[in-house]
Coordinates of C-alpha atoms in Angstrom, one line a residue:
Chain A
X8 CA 118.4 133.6 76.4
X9 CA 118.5 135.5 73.2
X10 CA 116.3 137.7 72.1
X11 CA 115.9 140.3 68.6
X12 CA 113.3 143.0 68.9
X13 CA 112.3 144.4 65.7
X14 CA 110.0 147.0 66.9
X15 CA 108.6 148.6 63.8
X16 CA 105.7 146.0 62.9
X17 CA 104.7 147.6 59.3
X18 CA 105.8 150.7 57.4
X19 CA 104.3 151.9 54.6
X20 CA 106.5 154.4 52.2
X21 CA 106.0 156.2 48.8
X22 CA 108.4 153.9 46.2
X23 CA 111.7 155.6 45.9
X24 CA 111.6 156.7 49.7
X25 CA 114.6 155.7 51.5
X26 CA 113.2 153.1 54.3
X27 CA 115.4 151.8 57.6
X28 CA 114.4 148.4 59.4
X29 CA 115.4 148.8 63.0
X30 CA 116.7 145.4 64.5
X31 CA 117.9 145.3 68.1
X32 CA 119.5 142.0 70.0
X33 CA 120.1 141.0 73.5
X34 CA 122.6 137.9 73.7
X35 CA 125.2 136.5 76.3
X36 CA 127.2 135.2 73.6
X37 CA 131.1 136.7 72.9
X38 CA 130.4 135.2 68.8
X39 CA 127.2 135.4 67.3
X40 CA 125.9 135.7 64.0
X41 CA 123.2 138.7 62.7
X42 CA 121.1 137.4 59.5
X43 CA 118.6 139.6 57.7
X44 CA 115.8 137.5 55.6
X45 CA 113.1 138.4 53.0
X46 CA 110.0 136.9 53.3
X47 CA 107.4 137.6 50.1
X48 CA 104.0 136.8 50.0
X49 CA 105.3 133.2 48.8
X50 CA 106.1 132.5 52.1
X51 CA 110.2 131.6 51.2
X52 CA 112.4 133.0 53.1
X53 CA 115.3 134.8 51.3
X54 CA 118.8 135.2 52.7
X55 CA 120.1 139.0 52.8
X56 CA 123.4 139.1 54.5
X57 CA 125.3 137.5 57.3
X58 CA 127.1 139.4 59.6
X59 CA 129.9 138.2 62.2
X60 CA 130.0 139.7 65.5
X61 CA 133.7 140.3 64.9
X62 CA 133.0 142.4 62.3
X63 CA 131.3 145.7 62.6
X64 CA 132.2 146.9 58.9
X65 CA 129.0 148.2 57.0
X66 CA 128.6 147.0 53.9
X67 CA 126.5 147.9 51.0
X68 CA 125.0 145.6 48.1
X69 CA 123.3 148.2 45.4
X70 CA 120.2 149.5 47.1
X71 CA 120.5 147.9 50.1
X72 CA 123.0 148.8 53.4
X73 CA 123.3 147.5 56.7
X74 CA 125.0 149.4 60.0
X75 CA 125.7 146.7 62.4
X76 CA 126.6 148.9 65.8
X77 CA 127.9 146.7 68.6
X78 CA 127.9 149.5 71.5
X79 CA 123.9 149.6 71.1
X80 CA 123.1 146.3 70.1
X81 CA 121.8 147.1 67.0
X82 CA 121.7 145.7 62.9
X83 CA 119.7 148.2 61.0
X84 CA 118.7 147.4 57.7
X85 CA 118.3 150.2 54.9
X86 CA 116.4 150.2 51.3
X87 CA 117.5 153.2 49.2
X88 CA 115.4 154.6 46.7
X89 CA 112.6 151.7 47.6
X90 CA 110.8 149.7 44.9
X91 CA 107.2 148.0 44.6
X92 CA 109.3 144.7 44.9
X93 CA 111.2 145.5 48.0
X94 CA 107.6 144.8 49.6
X95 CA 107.6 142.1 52.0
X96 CA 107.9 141.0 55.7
X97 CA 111.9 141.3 56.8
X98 CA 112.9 139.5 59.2
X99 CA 116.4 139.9 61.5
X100 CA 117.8 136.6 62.8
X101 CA 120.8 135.7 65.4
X102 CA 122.4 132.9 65.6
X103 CA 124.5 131.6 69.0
X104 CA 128.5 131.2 68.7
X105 CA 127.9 127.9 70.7
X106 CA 126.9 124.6 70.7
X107 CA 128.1 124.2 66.6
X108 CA 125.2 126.1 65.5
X109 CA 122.9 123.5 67.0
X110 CA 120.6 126.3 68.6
X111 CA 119.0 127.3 65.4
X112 CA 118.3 130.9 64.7
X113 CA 116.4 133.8 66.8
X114 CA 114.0 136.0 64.9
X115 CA 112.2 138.7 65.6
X116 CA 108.7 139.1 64.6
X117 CA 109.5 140.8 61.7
X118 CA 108.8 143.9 59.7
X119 CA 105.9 144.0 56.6
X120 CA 107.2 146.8 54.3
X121 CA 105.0 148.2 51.9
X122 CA 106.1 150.2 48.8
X123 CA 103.3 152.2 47.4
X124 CA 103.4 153.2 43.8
Chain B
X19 CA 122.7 124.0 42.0
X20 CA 119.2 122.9 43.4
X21 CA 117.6 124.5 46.5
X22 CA 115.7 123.5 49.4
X23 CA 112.5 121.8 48.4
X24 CA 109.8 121.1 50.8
X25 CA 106.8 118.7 50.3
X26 CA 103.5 119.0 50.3
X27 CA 102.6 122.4 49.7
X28 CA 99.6 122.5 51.7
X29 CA 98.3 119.9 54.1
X30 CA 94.3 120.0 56.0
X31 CA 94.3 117.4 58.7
X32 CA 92.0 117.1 61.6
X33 CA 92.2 117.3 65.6
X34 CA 94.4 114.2 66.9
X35 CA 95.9 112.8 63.8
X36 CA 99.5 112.9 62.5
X37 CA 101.0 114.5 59.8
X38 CA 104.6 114.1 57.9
X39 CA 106.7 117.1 56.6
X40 CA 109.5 116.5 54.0
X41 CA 112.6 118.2 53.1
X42 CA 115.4 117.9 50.4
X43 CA 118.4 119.8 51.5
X44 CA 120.4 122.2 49.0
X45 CA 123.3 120.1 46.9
X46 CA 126.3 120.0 49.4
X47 CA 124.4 120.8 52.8
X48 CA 124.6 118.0 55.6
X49 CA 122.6 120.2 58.4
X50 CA 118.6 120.5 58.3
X51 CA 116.8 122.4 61.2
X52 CA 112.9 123.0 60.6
X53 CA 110.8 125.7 62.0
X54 CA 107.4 126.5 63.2
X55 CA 106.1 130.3 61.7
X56 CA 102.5 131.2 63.0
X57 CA 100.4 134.0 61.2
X58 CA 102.0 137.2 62.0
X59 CA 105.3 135.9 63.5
X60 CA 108.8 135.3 63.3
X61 CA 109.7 131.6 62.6
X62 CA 110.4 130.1 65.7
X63 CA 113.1 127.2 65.8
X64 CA 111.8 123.2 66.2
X65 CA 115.2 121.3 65.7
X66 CA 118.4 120.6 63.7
X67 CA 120.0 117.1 62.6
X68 CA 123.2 116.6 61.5
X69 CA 124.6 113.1 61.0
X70 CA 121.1 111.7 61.2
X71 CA 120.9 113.0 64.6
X72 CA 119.0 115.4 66.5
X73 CA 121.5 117.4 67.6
X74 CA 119.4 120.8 69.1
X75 CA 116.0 121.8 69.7
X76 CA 114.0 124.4 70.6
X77 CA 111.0 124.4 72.9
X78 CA 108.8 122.0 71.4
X79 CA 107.0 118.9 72.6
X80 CA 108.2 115.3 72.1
X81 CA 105.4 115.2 69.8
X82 CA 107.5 116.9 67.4
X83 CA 110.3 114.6 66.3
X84 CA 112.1 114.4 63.2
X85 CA 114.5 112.1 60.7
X86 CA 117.5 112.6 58.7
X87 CA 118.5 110.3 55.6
X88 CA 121.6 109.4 54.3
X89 CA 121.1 111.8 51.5
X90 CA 120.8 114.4 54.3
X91 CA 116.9 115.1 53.1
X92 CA 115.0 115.2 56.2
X93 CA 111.2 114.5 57.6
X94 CA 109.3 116.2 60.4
X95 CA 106.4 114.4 61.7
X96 CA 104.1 115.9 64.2
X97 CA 101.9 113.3 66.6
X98 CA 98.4 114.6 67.9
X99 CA 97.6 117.4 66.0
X100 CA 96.5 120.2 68.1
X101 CA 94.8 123.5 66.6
X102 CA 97.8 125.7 67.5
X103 CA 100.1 123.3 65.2
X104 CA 98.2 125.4 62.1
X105 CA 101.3 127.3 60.9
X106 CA 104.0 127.7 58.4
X107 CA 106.6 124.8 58.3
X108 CA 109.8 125.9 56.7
X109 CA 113.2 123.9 56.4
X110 CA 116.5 125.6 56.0
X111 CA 119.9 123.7 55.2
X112 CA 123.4 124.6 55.8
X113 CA 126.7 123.3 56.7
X114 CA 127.5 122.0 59.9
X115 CA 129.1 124.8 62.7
X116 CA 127.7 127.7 64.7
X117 CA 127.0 130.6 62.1
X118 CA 126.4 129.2 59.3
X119 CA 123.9 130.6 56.5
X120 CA 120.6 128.6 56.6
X121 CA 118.4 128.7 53.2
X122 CA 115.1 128.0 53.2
X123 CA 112.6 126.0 51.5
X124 CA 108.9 127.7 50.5
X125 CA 107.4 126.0 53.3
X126 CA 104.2 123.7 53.6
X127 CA 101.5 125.4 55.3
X128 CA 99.5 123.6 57.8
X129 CA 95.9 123.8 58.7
X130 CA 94.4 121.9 61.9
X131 CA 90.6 121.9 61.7

């Protein structure tokens, strides 16, 4: 079975503090998927970045940077220099490499992130 | 390009009785899975169709079941309403194939009095 622990359940950081989301997976699969969403008061879920398990490149989008680390089983999401709109709940996802995608995504319980002005 | 939409917005139904969920899938997705999100959790997966079929679920009751149009939009309808069933319901669409990027509608949020 598959699994994502995001152990942090809330941090609270001074806007323009630099702020890591731990995200940690157990699966059997050889392919798998890593997803990061945004989830705002709204309730929408936003789409952050997909990540291949074939691919352990980090990659940067402006503020935001993700380390995907195969060896510990780990996608860790980073917020640099941290705004009052970054707030929300995060969320890491994984997807199976089986079955055509038919086993729909694995969260974890998610991380509420709160930038203080 | 129009995103998922998700219908009603908010729902109150009692003990017993049955409700229906819609969803419109984004322009150019045939795939629709649906989740369940309680307070304070991570969404946790119900089912996917694709080709107006089930073709996965997650570990949910018969009483959850689910269509698929032609037009790939998609309905969840939930039998017996229990209290736990109180919860976020969100729909995401994608392409067919293991991997692929969901997106997500805002949800309807459930309450079961």
């Amino acid at each position: 079975a598959q699994k994502v622990t995001q152990a942090q359940t809330e941090i609270s950081v001074v806007e323009k503090e630099d702020v890591t989301l731990d995200c940690v997976y157990e699966t059997r699969d050889t392919t798998y998927y890593l997803f990061w969403y945004k989830q705002p008061p709204s309730g929408e879920l936003v789409f952050l970045i997909r990540r291949n398990s074939f691919d352990e490149q980090n990659e940067i989008s402006g503020r935001y940077s993700w380390n995907f680390q195969k060896s510990t089983s780990s996608f860790n999401f980073t917020i640099t220099a941290s705004q009052v709109v970054d707030s929300a709940v995060y969320f890491c996802a994984l997807s199976g490499g089986t079955g055509g995608g038919a086993d729909g995504l694995t969260f974890g319980k998610g991380t509420h992130l709160i930038i203080q002005p | 390009e129009t995103g998922v939409t998700q219908s009603p917005t908010h729902l109150i139904k009692t003990r017993g009785q049955q409700v229906t969920l819609r969803c419109s899938s984004q322009s150019g997705h045939n795939t629709v899975s649906w989740y369940q999100q309680a307070l304070g959790q991570g969404p946790q997966f119900i089912f996917q169709y694709y080709r107006e079929e089930e073709n996965g679920r997650g570990n949910f009751p018969p009483r959850f079941s689910g269509l698929q149009f032609p037009n790939y939009s998609s309905e969840l309808n939930v039998n017996a309403l229990e209290l736990d069933d109180s919860a976020l319901y969100l729909c995401a669409s994608s392409l067919v194939g293991h991997g692929e990027t969901q997106y997500f509608g805002p949800g309807t949020r459930l309450l079961v009095l």
